[in-house]
Structures are given as C-alpha cells and as structure tokens.
Amino acid sequence: MIKYVIEGTVIICGILLSFYIGELNTQKNNIETKKELLRDLNQSLDDDLNQIEIIQNILDNSLTWISILQDDIESSHKNLSDEEAINLVLDIEVAASFFPALGVYKELISTGSYELIESSELKRALNDLYETQKERNYTISLGLDDMAFEYIRETLEEFSIRFSYDINEGEVYGDRILYKYDFNDEYYMSDKFYGQLSTLSYPANNYRRLLKTAKKSIEDIKSLILREISEN
C-alpha cells in the first residue's frame, strides 16, 4: 500500500514539476518576446525622429519664407523680384504632418507584451505618445491641411501659376519646375494675402511646439526602453 502511495506521489510531483517548468519556459519566452518587440520599437522610434526632423525643417523653412514675403510686402515689393516672390509663395508648405508608426506598438498590445512591461513610467509614456498626443496631432493636422489647401487654391488662382515637379530630383517632393505665372500686384499687396500668410504662421508655430513635445517624448521612451531591456 505504502509503495503505491509513494509511486502516486512521485507521479503527481512529476506532473506538477513539468507544469511548473512549462510555465517557467512560457514566462521566459514571453519576456524574450517583449524584449524583442521593445528593440523593434526602439528602431521604429529612430525612424520617427528622422521624420520629425524632416517636418521641422519644412516648417522652419516655410515660416522663414512667410517672414521674407511679409517683409517684401511691407517694403512695397522692393526686396524681391516677381519670380522670387512666386517661388517663395510656392515653397510654403505647412501641411506636412507627423504620425508615429503604430505597427510595433499595436503588436506589443496584441501579444500581451505591453502588460509584461515592468516600468509604469514607460507604460505611461507609450500611452501618451500613441494615444493622447496622436489625437491632438490629428486635430491640429486637419486644421493645417484645410488652411494649406485654401492657400494653395487661392494663390494658384490669383497668380495664374502653372508648374510641375521632377520626381527624380529633390529630397522630398522633387524639384519644382515653374512654367508660367501672372504676377497680381494688387492681390500680392492686399491685406487679404498678408493676413493669409499670418494665418498660416500661427498653426505652423503651434505644430512646431507639438513636434518638439513629440521629439522629447520619443527620446525619453528610448531611454526607458533600454532600461527595461537591461533590468528585466
């Protein structure tokens, strides 16, 4: 009888031990999956930082062109030639928007790896970047898109501009080729055009601040990711 009890106990202990070892292996694999996804996210965030830098340069340049145009208007169009002014009018681009890549973040959520993150600070930072800031970014971007579309429509119409782009040249959109324009002095010197330039400046500056916030958030997240990987 005792023999059977001992044998049964050994079998049960073996089963429990196998379950325990299996659970340990599953937990280890889950942690490795989490770390691998965090490494992928860290790389994805590098791409986001590059995207932010490109958009910041576009906005910075556009705000500079706006300032130069307004200075020219205030000087009664003595600073720039007609063609120089037209090219600056076309150079203004405030509808460039930043949206972080969501693929790896969504995979963290879907695989349950997000819940395995030990750092509550990292979790909060990820939620802020991919949820809170995303909604604010989307709202501001829509407003910029609407204003940019109206600006492009009106300036092309008022100056009778015809142009195209050589997509094989240039860093982002390609090199612009200006075919023709009819410089409208009355419109160029009008309060309406001057005010439209100022209207573009305001949200563009707001978006620059949003990009600065996003950049700081990403840099902080990258540091937290490295800490999470090394300590856990």
Short mmCIF file of C-alpha atoms in Angstrom, two decimals:
data_model
loop_
_atom_site.label_atom_id
_atom_site.label_comp_id
_atom_site.label_asym_id
_atom_site.label_seq_id
_atom_site.Cartn_x
_atom_site.Cartn_y
_atom_site.Cartn_z
CA MET A 1 0.00 0.00 0.00
CA ILE A 2 2.75 2.40 1.00
CA LYS A 3 4.53 1.54 -2.23
CA TYR A 4 1.51 2.64 -4.28
CA VAL A 5 1.19 5.83 -2.27
CA ILE A 6 4.85 6.66 -2.88
CA GLU A 7 4.58 5.87 -6.57
CA GLY A 8 1.43 8.02 -6.86
CA THR A 9 3.11 10.86 -5.03
CA VAL A 10 6.13 10.67 -7.33
CA ILE A 11 3.88 10.72 -10.40
CA ILE A 12 1.87 13.70 -9.12
CA CYS A 13 5.04 15.57 -8.19
CA GLY A 14 6.45 14.83 -11.65
CA ILE A 15 3.32 16.17 -13.30
CA LEU A 16 3.34 19.29 -11.13
CA LEU A 17 7.04 19.80 -11.79
CA SER A 18 6.52 19.50 -15.54
CA PHE A 19 3.71 22.09 -15.33
CA TYR A 20 5.97 24.38 -13.31
CA ILE A 21 8.86 24.02 -15.76
CA GLY A 22 6.48 24.58 -18.65
CA GLU A 23 5.16 27.73 -17.01
CA LEU A 24 8.70 28.99 -16.44
CA ASN A 25 9.57 28.35 -20.09
CA THR A 26 6.40 30.15 -21.23
CA GLN A 27 7.17 33.10 -18.98
CA LYS A 28 10.76 33.20 -20.25
CA ASN A 29 9.58 33.11 -23.88
CA ASN A 30 7.04 35.87 -23.22
CA ILE A 31 9.73 38.06 -21.67
CA GLU A 32 12.03 37.45 -24.64
CA THR A 33 9.18 38.34 -27.00
CA LYS A 34 8.62 41.55 -25.03
CA LYS A 35 12.30 42.46 -25.23
CA GLU A 36 12.44 41.73 -28.95
CA LEU A 37 9.40 43.91 -29.59
CA LEU A 38 10.89 46.70 -27.49
CA ARG A 39 14.08 46.51 -29.57
CA ASP A 40 11.95 46.75 -32.72
CA LEU A 41 10.07 49.69 -31.20
CA ASN A 42 13.33 51.41 -30.38
CA GLN A 43 14.35 51.16 -34.04
CA SER A 44 10.93 52.37 -35.17
CA LEU A 45 11.28 55.40 -32.90
CA ASP A 46 14.57 56.27 -34.63
CA ASP A 47 12.62 56.41 -37.90
CA ASP A 48 10.04 58.64 -36.20
CA LEU A 49 12.78 61.02 -35.04
CA ASN A 50 14.08 61.26 -38.61
CA GLN A 51 10.56 62.00 -39.82
CA ILE A 52 10.16 64.74 -37.19
CA GLU A 53 13.45 66.34 -38.25
CA ILE A 54 12.34 66.45 -41.89
CA ILE A 55 8.98 68.01 -40.99
CA GLN A 56 10.59 70.51 -38.60
CA ASN A 57 12.89 71.65 -41.42
CA ILE A 58 9.93 72.02 -43.79
CA LEU A 59 8.01 74.10 -41.24
CA ASP A 60 11.05 76.19 -40.26
CA ASN A 61 11.75 76.98 -43.90
CA SER A 62 8.09 77.79 -44.57
CA LEU A 63 7.96 80.20 -41.64
CA THR A 64 11.13 81.85 -42.94
CA TRP A 65 9.58 82.24 -46.42
CA ILE A 66 6.44 83.74 -44.86
CA SER A 67 8.54 86.28 -42.97
CA ILE A 68 10.51 87.20 -46.11
CA LEU A 69 7.32 87.65 -48.12
CA GLN A 70 5.75 89.84 -45.44
CA ASP A 71 8.93 91.93 -45.25
CA ASP A 72 8.75 92.35 -49.02
CA ILE A 73 5.10 93.40 -48.84
CA GLU A 74 5.93 95.93 -46.13
CA SER A 75 8.69 97.33 -48.38
CA SER A 76 6.16 97.76 -51.23
CA HIS A 77 7.64 94.78 -53.07
CA LYS A 78 11.15 96.23 -53.30
CA ASN A 79 13.06 93.32 -51.74
CA LEU A 80 12.12 90.56 -54.16
CA SER A 81 11.58 90.16 -57.88
CA ASP A 82 8.22 88.86 -59.06
CA GLU A 83 9.66 85.43 -59.79
CA GLU A 84 11.45 85.24 -56.43
CA ALA A 85 8.19 86.09 -54.68
CA ILE A 86 6.24 83.49 -56.67
CA ASN A 87 8.78 80.79 -55.86
CA LEU A 88 8.55 81.62 -52.15
CA VAL A 89 4.75 81.55 -52.36
CA LEU A 90 5.03 78.02 -53.77
CA ASP A 91 7.72 76.99 -51.27
CA ILE A 92 5.42 77.48 -48.28
CA GLU A 93 4.31 74.07 -47.00
CA VAL A 94 2.59 73.89 -43.62
CA ALA A 95 0.54 70.71 -44.18
CA ALA A 96 3.46 68.32 -43.55
CA SER A 97 2.26 66.11 -40.69
CA PHE A 98 3.95 63.66 -38.32
CA PHE A 99 2.29 60.43 -37.32
CA PRO A 100 4.35 57.86 -35.38
CA ALA A 101 4.49 54.35 -36.84
CA LEU A 102 1.97 52.26 -34.89
CA GLY A 103 2.85 48.74 -36.07
CA VAL A 104 5.18 47.62 -33.28
CA TYR A 105 3.15 49.38 -30.57
CA LYS A 106 0.00 47.55 -31.71
CA GLU A 107 1.92 44.27 -31.69
CA LEU A 108 3.01 44.95 -28.11
CA ILE A 109 -0.67 45.29 -27.20
CA SER A 110 -1.98 42.32 -29.21
CA THR A 111 0.65 39.87 -27.93
CA GLY A 112 0.16 40.90 -24.30
CA SER A 113 3.77 42.06 -24.12
CA TYR A 114 2.68 45.55 -23.07
CA GLU A 115 1.32 44.13 -19.81
CA LEU A 116 4.69 42.49 -19.12
CA ILE A 117 6.47 45.87 -19.11
CA GLU A 118 7.70 46.42 -15.56
CA SER A 119 8.18 50.18 -15.78
CA SER A 120 4.96 52.08 -15.15
CA GLU A 121 6.76 55.19 -16.38
CA LEU A 122 7.40 53.54 -19.75
CA LYS A 123 3.76 52.44 -19.99
CA ARG A 124 2.53 55.97 -19.31
CA ALA A 125 4.95 57.44 -21.84
CA LEU A 126 3.86 54.97 -24.53
CA ASN A 127 0.20 55.67 -23.88
CA ASP A 128 0.79 59.42 -24.03
CA LEU A 129 2.69 59.23 -27.34
CA TYR A 130 0.49 56.73 -29.15
CA GLU A 131 -2.91 57.70 -27.74
CA THR A 132 -3.09 61.20 -26.21
CA GLN A 133 -0.62 63.02 -28.45
CA LYS A 134 -1.93 61.16 -31.52
CA GLU A 135 -5.41 62.64 -31.08
CA ARG A 136 -4.06 66.16 -30.54
CA ASN A 137 -1.75 65.77 -33.52
CA TYR A 138 -4.61 64.58 -35.72
CA THR A 139 -6.79 67.56 -34.77
CA ILE A 140 -4.07 70.15 -35.49
CA SER A 141 -3.05 68.38 -38.72
CA LEU A 142 -6.60 68.52 -40.07
CA GLY A 143 -6.74 72.26 -39.44
CA LEU A 144 -3.39 72.79 -41.16
CA ASP A 145 -4.47 70.68 -44.13
CA ASP A 146 -7.62 72.76 -44.61
CA MET A 147 -5.75 76.08 -44.43
CA ALA A 148 -2.97 74.84 -46.71
CA PHE A 149 -5.48 73.66 -49.30
CA GLU A 150 -7.24 77.04 -49.29
CA TYR A 151 -3.90 78.88 -49.51
CA ILE A 152 -2.74 76.77 -52.47
CA ARG A 153 -6.07 77.09 -54.28
CA GLU A 154 -6.23 80.86 -53.90
CA THR A 155 -2.60 81.65 -54.73
CA LEU A 156 -2.56 79.44 -57.81
CA GLU A 157 -5.72 81.17 -58.98
CA GLU A 158 -4.69 84.75 -58.17
CA PHE A 159 -1.22 84.43 -59.71
CA SER A 160 -2.30 82.10 -62.57
CA ILE A 161 0.54 79.74 -61.72
CA ARG A 162 1.39 76.64 -63.71
CA PHE A 163 4.12 74.28 -62.51
CA SER A 164 5.09 70.64 -62.11
CA TYR A 165 7.66 68.55 -60.23
CA ASP A 166 10.57 66.46 -61.45
CA ILE A 167 10.15 63.49 -59.10
CA ASN A 168 13.62 62.20 -59.95
CA GLU A 169 15.24 65.22 -58.30
CA GLY A 170 14.93 66.82 -54.84
CA GLU A 171 14.79 65.28 -51.37
CA VAL A 172 11.06 65.12 -50.60
CA TYR A 173 8.64 66.13 -53.34
CA GLY A 174 11.11 66.57 -56.21
CA ASP A 175 12.39 69.72 -57.91
CA ARG A 176 9.67 72.18 -58.91
CA ILE A 177 9.51 73.46 -62.48
CA LEU A 178 7.72 76.82 -62.85
CA TYR A 179 6.19 77.12 -66.33
CA LYS A 180 4.23 80.38 -66.11
CA TYR A 181 2.65 82.93 -63.77
CA ASP A 182 0.87 86.25 -63.98
CA PHE A 183 2.01 88.36 -61.04
CA ASN A 184 -1.02 90.00 -59.45
CA ASP A 185 0.40 93.11 -57.73
CA GLU A 186 -2.96 94.14 -56.30
CA TYR A 187 -3.52 90.77 -54.64
CA TYR A 188 0.10 90.49 -53.50
CA MET A 189 -0.06 93.86 -51.72
CA SER A 190 -3.53 93.26 -50.30
CA ASP A 191 -4.34 92.90 -46.59
CA LYS A 192 -6.01 89.62 -47.51
CA PHE A 193 -2.82 87.98 -48.74
CA TYR A 194 -0.76 89.43 -45.89
CA GLY A 195 -3.33 88.15 -43.41
CA GLN A 196 -3.38 84.74 -45.04
CA LEU A 197 0.36 84.44 -44.54
CA SER A 198 -0.07 85.36 -40.87
CA THR A 199 -2.90 82.84 -40.57
CA LEU A 200 -0.60 80.08 -41.81
CA SER A 201 2.14 81.12 -39.35
CA TYR A 202 0.04 80.69 -36.22
CA PRO A 203 -0.88 76.97 -36.50
CA ALA A 204 2.52 76.20 -38.04
CA ASN A 205 4.21 77.53 -34.90
CA ASN A 206 1.80 75.52 -32.76
CA TYR A 207 2.66 72.40 -34.71
CA ARG A 208 6.37 73.07 -34.23
CA ARG A 209 5.75 73.05 -30.48
CA LEU A 210 3.83 69.79 -30.79
CA LEU A 211 6.73 68.27 -32.73
CA LYS A 212 9.14 69.42 -30.04
CA THR A 213 6.98 67.69 -27.43
CA ALA A 214 6.79 64.51 -29.52
CA LYS A 215 10.56 64.50 -30.03
CA LYS A 216 11.20 64.84 -26.29
CA SER A 217 8.68 62.06 -25.58
CA ILE A 218 10.36 59.72 -28.06
CA GLU A 219 13.83 60.41 -26.67
CA ASP A 220 12.56 59.70 -23.14
CA ILE A 221 10.84 56.49 -24.30
CA LYS A 222 14.02 55.27 -25.98
CA SER A 223 15.92 55.70 -22.71
CA LEU A 224 13.17 53.89 -20.77
CA ILE A 225 13.14 51.04 -23.30
CA LEU A 226 16.87 50.47 -22.90
CA ARG A 227 16.45 50.43 -19.13
CA GLU A 228 13.54 47.99 -19.35
CA ILE A 229 15.51 45.62 -21.57
CA SER A 230 18.64 45.69 -19.39
CA GLU A 231 16.97 45.45 -15.98
CA ASN A 232 14.16 42.99 -16.63
#
